[in-house]
PDB file of C-alpha atoms and ligand atoms in Angstrom:
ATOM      1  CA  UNK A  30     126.663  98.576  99.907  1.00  0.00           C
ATOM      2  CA  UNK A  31     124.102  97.443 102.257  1.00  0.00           C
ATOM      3  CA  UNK A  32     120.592  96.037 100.815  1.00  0.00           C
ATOM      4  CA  UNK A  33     117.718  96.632 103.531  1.00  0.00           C
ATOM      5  CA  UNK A  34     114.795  95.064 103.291  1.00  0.00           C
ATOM      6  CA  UNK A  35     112.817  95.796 106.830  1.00  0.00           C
ATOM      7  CA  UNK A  36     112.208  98.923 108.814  1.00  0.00           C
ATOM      8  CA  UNK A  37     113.794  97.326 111.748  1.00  0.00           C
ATOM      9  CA  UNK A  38     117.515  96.961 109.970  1.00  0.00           C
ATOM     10  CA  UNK A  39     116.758 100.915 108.075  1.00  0.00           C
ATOM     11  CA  UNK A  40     116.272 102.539 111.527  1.00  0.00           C
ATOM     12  CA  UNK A  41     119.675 100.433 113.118  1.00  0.00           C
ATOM     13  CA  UNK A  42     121.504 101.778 109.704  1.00  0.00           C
ATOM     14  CA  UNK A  43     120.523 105.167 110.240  1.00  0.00           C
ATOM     15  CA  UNK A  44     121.562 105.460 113.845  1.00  0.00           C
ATOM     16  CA  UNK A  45     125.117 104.710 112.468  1.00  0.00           C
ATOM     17  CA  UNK A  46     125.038 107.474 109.759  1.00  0.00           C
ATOM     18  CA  UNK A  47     126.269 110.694 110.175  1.00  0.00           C
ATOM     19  CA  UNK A  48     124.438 113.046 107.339  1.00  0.00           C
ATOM     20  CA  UNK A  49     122.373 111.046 104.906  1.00  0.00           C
ATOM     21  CA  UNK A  50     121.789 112.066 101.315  1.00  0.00           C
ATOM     22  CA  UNK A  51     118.236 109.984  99.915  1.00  0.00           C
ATOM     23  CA  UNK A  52     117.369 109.339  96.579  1.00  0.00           C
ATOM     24  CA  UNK A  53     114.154 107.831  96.462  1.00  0.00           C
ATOM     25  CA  UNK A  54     113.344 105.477  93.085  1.00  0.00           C
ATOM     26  CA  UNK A  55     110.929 103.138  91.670  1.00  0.00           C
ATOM     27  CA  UNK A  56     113.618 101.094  90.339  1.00  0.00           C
ATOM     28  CA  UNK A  57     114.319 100.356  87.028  1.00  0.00           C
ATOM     29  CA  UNK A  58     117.500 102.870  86.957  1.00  0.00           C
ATOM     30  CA  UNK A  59     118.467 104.907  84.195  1.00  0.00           C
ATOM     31  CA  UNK A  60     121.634 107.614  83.467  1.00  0.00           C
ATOM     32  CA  UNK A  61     119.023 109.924  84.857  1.00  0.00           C
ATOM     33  CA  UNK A  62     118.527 108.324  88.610  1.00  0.00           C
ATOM     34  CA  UNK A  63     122.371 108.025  88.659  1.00  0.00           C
ATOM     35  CA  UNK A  64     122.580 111.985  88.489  1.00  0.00           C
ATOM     36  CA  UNK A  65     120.461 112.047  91.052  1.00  0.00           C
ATOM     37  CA  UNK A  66     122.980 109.683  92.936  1.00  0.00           C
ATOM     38  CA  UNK A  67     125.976 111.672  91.985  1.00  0.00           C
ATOM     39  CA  UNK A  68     124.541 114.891  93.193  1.00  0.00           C
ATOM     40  CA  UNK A  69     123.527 113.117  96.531  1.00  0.00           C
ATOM     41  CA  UNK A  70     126.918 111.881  96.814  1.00  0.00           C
ATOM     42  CA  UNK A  71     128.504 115.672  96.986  1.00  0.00           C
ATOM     43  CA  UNK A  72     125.619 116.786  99.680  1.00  0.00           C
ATOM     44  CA  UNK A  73     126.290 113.916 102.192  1.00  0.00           C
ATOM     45  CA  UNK A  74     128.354 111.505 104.058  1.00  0.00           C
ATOM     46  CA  UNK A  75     126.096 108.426 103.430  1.00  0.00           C
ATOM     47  CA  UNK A  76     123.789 108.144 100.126  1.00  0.00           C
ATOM     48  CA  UNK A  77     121.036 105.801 100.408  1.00  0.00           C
ATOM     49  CA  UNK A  78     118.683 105.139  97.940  1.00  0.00           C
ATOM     50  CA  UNK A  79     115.175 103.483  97.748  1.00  0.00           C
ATOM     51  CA  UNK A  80     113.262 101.162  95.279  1.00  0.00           C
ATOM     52  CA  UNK A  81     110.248 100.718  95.582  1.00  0.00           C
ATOM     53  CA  UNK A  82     107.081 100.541  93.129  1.00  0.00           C
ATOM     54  CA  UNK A  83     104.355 102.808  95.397  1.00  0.00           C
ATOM     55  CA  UNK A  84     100.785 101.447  94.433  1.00  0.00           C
ATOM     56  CA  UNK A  85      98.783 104.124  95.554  1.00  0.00           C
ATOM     57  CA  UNK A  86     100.914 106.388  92.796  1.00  0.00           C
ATOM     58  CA  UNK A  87      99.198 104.555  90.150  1.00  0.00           C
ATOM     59  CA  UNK A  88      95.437 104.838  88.770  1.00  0.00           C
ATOM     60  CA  UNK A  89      92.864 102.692  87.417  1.00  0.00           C
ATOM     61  CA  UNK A  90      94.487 101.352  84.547  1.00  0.00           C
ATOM     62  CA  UNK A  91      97.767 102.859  84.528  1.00  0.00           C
ATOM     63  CA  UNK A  92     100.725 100.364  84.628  1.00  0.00           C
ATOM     64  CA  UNK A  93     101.772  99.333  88.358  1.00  0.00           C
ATOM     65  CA  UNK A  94     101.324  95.720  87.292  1.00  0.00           C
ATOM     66  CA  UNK A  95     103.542  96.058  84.423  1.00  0.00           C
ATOM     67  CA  UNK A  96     106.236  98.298  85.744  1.00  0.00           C
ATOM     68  CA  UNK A  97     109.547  97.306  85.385  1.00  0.00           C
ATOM     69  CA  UNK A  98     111.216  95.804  88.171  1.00  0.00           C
ATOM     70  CA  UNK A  99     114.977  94.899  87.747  1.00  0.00           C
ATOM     71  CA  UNK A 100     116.337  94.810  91.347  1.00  0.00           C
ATOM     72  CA  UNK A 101     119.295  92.369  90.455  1.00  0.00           C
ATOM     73  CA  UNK A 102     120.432  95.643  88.040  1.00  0.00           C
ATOM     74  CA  UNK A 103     119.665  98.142  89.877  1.00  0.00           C
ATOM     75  CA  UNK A 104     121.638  96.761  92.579  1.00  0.00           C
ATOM     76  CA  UNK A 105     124.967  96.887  90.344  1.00  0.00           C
ATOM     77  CA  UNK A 106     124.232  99.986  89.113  1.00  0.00           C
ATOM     78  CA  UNK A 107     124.320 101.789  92.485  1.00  0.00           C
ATOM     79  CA  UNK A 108     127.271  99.638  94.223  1.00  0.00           C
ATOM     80  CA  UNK A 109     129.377 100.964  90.837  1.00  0.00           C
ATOM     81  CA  UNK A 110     128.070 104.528  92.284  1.00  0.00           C
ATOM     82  CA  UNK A 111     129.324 104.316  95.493  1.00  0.00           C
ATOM     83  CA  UNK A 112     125.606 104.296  97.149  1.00  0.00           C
ATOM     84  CA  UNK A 113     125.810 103.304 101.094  1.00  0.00           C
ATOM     85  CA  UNK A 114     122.722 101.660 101.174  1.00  0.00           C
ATOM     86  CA  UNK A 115     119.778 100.861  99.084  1.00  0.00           C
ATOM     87  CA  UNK A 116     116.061 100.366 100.693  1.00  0.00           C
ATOM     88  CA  UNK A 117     113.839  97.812  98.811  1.00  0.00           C
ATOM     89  CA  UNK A 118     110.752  97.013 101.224  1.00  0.00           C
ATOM     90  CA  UNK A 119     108.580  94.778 100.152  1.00  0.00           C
ATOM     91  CA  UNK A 120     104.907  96.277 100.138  1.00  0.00           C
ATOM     92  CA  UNK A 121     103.527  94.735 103.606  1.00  0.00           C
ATOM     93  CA  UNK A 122     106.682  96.168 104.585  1.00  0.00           C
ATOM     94  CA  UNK A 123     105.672  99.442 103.973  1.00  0.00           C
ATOM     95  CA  UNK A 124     101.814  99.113 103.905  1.00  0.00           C
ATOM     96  CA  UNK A 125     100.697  96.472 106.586  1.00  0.00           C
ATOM     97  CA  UNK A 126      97.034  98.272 105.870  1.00  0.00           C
ATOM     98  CA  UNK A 127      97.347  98.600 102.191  1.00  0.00           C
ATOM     99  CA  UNK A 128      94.318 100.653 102.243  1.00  0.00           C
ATOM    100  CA  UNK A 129      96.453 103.317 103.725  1.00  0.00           C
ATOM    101  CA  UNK A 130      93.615 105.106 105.589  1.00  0.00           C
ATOM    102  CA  UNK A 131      95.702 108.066 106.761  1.00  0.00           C
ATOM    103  CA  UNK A 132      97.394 109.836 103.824  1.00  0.00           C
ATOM    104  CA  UNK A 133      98.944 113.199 103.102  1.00  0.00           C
ATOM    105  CA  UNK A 134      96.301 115.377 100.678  1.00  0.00           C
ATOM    106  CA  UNK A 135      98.619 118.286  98.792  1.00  0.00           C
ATOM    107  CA  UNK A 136      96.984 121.232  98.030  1.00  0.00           C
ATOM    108  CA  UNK A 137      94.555 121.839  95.075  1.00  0.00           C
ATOM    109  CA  UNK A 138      97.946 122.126  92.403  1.00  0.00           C
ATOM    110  CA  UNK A 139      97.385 118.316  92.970  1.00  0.00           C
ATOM    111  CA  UNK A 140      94.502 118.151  90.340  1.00  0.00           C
ATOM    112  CA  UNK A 141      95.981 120.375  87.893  1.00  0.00           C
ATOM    113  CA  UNK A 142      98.556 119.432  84.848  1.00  0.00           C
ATOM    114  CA  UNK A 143      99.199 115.535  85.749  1.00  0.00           C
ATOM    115  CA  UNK A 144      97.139 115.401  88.396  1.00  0.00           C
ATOM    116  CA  UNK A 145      93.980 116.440  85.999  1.00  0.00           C
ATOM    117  CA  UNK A 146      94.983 113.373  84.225  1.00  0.00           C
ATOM    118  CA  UNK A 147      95.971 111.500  86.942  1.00  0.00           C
ATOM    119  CA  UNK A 148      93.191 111.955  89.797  1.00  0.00           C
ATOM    120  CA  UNK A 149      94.838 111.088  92.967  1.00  0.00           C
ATOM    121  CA  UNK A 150      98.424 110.751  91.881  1.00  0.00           C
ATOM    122  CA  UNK A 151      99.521 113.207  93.819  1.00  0.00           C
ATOM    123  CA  UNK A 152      97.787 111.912  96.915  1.00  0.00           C
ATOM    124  CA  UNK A 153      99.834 108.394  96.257  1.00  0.00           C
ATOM    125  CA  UNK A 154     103.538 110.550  96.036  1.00  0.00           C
ATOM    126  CA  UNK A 155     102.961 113.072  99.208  1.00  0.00           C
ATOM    127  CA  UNK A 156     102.034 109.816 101.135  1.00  0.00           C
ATOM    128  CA  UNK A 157     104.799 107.531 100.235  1.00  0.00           C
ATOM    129  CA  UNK A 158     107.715 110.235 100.115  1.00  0.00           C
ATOM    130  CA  UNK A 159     106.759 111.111 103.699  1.00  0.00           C
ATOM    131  CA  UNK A 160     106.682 107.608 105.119  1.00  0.00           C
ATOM    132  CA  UNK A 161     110.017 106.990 103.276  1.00  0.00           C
ATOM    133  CA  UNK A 162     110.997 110.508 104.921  1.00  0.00           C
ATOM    134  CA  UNK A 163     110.120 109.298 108.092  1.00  0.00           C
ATOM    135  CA  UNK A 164     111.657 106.414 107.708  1.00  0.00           C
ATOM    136  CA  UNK A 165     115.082 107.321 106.572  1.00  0.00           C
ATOM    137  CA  UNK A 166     115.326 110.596 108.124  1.00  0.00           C
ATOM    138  CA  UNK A 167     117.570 111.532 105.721  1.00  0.00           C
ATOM    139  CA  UNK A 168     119.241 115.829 105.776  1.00  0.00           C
ATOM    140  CA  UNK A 169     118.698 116.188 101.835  1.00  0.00           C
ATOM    141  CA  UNK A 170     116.907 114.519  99.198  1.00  0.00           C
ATOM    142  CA  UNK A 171     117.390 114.681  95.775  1.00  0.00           C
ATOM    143  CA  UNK A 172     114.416 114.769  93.279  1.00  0.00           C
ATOM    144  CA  UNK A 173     114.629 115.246  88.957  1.00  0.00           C
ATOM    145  CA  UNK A 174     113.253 118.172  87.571  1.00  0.00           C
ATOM    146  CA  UNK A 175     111.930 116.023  84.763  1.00  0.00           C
ATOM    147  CA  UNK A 176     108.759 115.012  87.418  1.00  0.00           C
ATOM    148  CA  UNK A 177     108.746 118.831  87.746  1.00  0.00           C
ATOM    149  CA  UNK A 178     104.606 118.889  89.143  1.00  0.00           C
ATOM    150  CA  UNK A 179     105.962 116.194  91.375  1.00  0.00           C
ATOM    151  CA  UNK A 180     109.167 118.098  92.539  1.00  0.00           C
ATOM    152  CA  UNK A 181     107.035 121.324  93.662  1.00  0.00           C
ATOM    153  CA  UNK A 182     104.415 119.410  95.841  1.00  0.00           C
ATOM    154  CA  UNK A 183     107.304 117.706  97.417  1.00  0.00           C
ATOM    155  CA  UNK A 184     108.753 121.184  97.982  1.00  0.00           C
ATOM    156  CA  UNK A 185     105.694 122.924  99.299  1.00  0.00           C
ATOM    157  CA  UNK A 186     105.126 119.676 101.815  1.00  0.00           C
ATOM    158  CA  UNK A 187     108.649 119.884 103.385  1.00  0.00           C
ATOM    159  CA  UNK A 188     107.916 123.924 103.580  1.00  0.00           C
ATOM    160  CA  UNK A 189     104.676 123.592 105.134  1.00  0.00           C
ATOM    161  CA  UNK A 190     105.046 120.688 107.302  1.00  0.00           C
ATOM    162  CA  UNK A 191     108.203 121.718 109.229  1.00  0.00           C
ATOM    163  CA  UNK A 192     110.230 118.779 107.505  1.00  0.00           C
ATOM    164  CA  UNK A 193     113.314 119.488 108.360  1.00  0.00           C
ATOM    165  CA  UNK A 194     114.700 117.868 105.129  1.00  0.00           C
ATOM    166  CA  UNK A 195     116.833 120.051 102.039  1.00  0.00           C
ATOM    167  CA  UNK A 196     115.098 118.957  98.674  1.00  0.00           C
ATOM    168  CA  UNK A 197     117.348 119.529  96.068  1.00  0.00           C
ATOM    169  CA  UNK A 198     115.733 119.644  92.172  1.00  0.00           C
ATOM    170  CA  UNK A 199     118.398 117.423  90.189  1.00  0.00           C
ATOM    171  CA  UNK A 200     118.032 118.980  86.268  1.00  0.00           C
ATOM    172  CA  UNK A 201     116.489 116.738  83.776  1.00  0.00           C
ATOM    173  CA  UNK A 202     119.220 113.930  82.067  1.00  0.00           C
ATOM    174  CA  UNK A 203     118.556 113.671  78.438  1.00  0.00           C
ATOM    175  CA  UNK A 204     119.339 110.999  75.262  1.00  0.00           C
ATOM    176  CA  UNK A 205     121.424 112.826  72.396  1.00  0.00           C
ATOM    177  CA  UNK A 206     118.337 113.644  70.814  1.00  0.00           C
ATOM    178  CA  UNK A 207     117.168 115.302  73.614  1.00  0.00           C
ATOM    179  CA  UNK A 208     114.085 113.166  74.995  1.00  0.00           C
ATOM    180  CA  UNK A 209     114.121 112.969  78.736  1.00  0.00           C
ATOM    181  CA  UNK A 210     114.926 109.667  80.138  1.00  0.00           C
ATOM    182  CA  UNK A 211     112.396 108.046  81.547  1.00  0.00           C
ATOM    183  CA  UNK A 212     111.931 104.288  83.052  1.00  0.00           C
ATOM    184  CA  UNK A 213     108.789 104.537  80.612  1.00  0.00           C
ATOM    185  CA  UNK A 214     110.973 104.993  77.210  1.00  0.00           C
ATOM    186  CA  UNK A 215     111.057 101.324  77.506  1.00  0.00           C
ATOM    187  CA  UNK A 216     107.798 101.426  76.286  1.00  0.00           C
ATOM    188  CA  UNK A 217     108.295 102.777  73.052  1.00  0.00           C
ATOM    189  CA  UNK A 218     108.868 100.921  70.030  1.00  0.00           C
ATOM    190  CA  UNK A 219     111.456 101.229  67.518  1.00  0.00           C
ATOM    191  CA  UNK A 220     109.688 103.470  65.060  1.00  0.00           C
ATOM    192  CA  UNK A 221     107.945 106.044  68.296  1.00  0.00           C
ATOM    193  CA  UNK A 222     111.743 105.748  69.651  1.00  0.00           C
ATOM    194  CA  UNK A 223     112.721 107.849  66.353  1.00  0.00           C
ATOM    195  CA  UNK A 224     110.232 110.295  66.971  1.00  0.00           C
ATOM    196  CA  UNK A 225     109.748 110.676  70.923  1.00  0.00           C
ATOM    197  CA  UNK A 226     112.337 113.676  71.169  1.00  0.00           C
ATOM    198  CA  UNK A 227     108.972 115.749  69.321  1.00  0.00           C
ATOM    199  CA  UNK A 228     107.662 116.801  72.488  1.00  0.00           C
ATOM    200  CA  UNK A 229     111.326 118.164  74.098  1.00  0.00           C
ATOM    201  CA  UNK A 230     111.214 120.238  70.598  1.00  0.00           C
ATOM    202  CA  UNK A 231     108.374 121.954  70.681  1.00  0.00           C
ATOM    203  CA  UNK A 232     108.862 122.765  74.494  1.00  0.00           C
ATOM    204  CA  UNK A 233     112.176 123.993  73.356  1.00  0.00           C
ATOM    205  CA  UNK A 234     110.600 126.373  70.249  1.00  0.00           C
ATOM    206  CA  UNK A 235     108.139 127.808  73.149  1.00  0.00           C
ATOM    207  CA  UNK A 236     111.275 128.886  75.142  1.00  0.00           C
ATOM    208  CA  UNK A 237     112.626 130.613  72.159  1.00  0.00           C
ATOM    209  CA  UNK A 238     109.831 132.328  71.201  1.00  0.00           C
ATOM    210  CA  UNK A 239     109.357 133.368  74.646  1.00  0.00           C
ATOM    211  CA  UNK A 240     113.099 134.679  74.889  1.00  0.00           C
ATOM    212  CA  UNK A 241     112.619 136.675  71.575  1.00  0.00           C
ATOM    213  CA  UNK A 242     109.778 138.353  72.836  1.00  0.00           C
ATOM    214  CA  UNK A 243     106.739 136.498  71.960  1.00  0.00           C
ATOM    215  CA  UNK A 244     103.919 137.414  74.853  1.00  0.00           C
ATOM    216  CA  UNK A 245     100.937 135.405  73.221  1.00  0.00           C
ATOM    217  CA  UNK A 246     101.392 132.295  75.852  1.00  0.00           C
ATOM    218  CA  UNK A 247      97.977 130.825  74.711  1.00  0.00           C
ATOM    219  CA  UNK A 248      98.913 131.091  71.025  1.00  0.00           C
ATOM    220  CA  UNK A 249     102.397 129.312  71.942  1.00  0.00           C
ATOM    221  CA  UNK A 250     100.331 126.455  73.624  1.00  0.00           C
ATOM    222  CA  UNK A 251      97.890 125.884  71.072  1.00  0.00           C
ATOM    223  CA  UNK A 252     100.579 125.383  67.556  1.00  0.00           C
ATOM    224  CA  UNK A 253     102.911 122.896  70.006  1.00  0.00           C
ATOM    225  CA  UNK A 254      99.549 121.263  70.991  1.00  0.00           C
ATOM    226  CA  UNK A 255      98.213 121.183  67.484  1.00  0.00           C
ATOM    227  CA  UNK A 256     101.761 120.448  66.045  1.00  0.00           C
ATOM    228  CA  UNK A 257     102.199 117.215  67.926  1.00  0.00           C
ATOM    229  CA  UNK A 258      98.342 115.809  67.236  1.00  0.00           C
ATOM    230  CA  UNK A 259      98.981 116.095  63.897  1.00  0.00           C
ATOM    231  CA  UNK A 260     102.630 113.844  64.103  1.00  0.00           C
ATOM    232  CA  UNK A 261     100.274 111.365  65.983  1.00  0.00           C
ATOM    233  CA  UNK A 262     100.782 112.446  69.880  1.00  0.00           C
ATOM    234  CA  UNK A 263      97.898 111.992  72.480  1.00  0.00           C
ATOM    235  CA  UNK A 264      98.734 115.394  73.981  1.00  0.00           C
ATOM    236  CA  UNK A 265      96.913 115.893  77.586  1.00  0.00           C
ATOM    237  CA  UNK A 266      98.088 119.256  77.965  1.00  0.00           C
ATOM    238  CA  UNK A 267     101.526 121.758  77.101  1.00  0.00           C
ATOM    239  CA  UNK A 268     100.927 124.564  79.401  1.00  0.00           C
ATOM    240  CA  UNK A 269     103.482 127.932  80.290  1.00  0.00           C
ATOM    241  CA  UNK A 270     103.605 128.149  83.956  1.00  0.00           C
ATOM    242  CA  UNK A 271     105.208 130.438  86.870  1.00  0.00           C
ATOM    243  CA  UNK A 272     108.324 128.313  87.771  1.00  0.00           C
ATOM    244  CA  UNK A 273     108.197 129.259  91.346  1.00  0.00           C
ATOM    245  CA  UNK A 274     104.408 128.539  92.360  1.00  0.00           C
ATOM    246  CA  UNK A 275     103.280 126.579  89.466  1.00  0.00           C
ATOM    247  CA  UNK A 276     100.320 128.810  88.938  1.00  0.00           C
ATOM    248  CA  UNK A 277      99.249 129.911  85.070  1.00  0.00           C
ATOM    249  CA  UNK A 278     102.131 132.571  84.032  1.00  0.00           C
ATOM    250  CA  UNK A 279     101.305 136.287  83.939  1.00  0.00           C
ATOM    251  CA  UNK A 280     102.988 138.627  81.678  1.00  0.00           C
ATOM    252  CA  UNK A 281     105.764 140.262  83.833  1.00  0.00           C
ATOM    253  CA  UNK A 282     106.609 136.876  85.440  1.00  0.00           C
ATOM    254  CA  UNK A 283     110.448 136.211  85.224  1.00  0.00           C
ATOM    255  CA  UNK A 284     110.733 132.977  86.269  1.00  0.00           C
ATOM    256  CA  UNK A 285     108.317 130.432  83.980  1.00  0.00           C
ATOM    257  CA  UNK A 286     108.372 126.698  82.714  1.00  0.00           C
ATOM    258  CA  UNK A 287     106.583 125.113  79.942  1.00  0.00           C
ATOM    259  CA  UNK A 288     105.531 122.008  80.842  1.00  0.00           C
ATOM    260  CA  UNK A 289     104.021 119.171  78.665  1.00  0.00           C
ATOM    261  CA  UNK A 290     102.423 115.580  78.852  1.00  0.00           C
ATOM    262  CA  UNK A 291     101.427 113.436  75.767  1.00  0.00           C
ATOM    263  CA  UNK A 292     100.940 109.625  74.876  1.00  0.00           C
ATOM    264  CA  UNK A 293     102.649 108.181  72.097  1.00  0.00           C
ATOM    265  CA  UNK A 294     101.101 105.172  71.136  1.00  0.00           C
ATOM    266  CA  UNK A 295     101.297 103.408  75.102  1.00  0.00           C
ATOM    267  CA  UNK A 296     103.779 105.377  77.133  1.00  0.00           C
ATOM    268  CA  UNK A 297     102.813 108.899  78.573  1.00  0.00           C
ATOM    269  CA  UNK A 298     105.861 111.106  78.617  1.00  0.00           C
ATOM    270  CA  UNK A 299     106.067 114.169  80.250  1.00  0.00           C
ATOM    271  CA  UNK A 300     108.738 116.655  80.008  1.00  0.00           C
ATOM    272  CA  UNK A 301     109.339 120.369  80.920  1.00  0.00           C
ATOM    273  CA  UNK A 302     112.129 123.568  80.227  1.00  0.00           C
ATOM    274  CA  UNK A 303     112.697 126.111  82.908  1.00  0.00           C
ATOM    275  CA  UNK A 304     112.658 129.756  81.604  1.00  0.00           C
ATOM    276  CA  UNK A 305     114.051 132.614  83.429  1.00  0.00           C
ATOM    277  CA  UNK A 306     113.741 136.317  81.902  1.00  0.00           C
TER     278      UNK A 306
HETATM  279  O1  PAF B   9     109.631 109.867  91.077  1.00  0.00           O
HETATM  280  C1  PAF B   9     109.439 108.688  91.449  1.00  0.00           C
HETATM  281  O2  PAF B   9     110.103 107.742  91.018  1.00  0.00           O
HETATM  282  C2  PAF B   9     108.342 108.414  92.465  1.00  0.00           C
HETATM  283  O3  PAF B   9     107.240 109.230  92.256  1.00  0.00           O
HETATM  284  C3  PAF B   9     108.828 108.487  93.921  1.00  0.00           C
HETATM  285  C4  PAF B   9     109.289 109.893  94.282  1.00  0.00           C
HETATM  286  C5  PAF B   9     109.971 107.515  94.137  1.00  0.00           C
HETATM  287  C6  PAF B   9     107.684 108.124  94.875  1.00  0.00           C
HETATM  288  O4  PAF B   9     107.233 106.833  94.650  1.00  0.00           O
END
């Protein structure tokens, strides 16, 4: 496994690869980015695979100082994978004007869900996934479902730009319990640990009321939202939405996904179920 560290020895790499698979990270692996790994693995000749914490992701006091970063792991955990390469740029690497005055603005699903939470988020993701894009000119790139807000911009992007990249939606890996696994989990302490699967339960009573019938999508919203304030959840939203375009589900719609964000105590965790009628 080769580690690159400049843009000069990524762009000599990728003249030697045939197809490339890319799975880009912020480090700090989990069971969850090595499905995204494995999956690359079957789409390409070459995986490669990039770490990097992207600071203009992150808001006003959210955690980019604090994020993990275990390189020295991460490292072993991909060469046990298989990976061909792995990408770890330092940030004057990839931001010699770290104001970044040219950036990619996604349309206005940017300041909805997350991004009404998270003003500018969006902004930071488009802008950093194309650069790495551009960079590693990979054929496919793998994304999780779990960052499912995050996985539709990227989508729409490639679709409207012309990339000529396949995105490929990895589904969500999950603990026993069935919380989503997350680099933020960390966060949680022993006792919100016990109860963090709450939110992946009520998402999953929505989807069975929904497949039994029930039509009343506000109704469904509100007694999840209300359910988890009362066990002690920050909730910022748990909304039923069209899976395809992300817009507020209509009765009829076949396709939907209930998404939800909530803090609980520091770590916001977001998770989401697909739906299809
Ligand atoms: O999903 C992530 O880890 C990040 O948002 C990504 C896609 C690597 C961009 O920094």
């Amino acid at each position: 496994m080769q580690l690159i560290h400049t843009i000069h020895d990524l762009r000599a790499w990728r003249k030697k690869q045939t197809t490339v698979a890319f799975v880009p990270t912020m480090g700090n692996l989990h069971e969850g980015h090595l499905r995204l790994v494995k999956e690359a693995k079957k789409q390409a000749d070459s995986v490669i695979v990039s770490i990097f914490v992207n600071r203009l992701q992150f808001g006003q006091g959210e955690d980019f100082g604090a994020y993990p970063r275990t390189l020295e792991d991460d490292l072993k955990k991909l060469a046990e994978e298989g990976v061909s390469a792995v990408f770890a740029p330092n940030e004057k690497e990839l931001y010699p004007n770290i104001k970044q005055d040219f950036q990619i603005e996604p349309p206005n699903i940017q300041n909805e869900l997350c991004g009404a939470f998270r003003p500018g988020h969006f902004r930071g993701v488009a802008t950093v996934v194309t650069k790495l894009f551009n960079l590693v000119q990979p054929d496919i790139a793998c994304f999780g479902k779990k960052d499912y807000q995050q996985l539709h911009i990227i989508k729409t992007m490639v679709a409207d730009l012309n990339i000529p990249i396949k995105i490929i939606g990895v589904d969500t890996g999950r603990a026993p319990d069935g919380l989503a696994l997350s680099s933020r989990n960390g966060y949680l302490t022993v006792n919100e640990r016990d109860h963090a699967a709450e939110l992946f339960k009520q998402l999953s009573k929505i989807e069975v009321a929904i497949k039994a019938g029930e039509q009343n999508y506000a109704l469904l919203e509100e007694t999840a939202k209300n359910t988890l304030t009362q066990a002690g959840w920050d909730v910022d939203y748990i909304e039923i939405r069209n899976a395809n375009t992300l817009n507020i589900a209509h009765m009829g719609d076949k396709d939907l996904v209930v998404l939800g964000a909530a803090r609980l105590g520091k770590p916001r965790l977001i998770d989401n179920i697909e739906i299809h009628l």
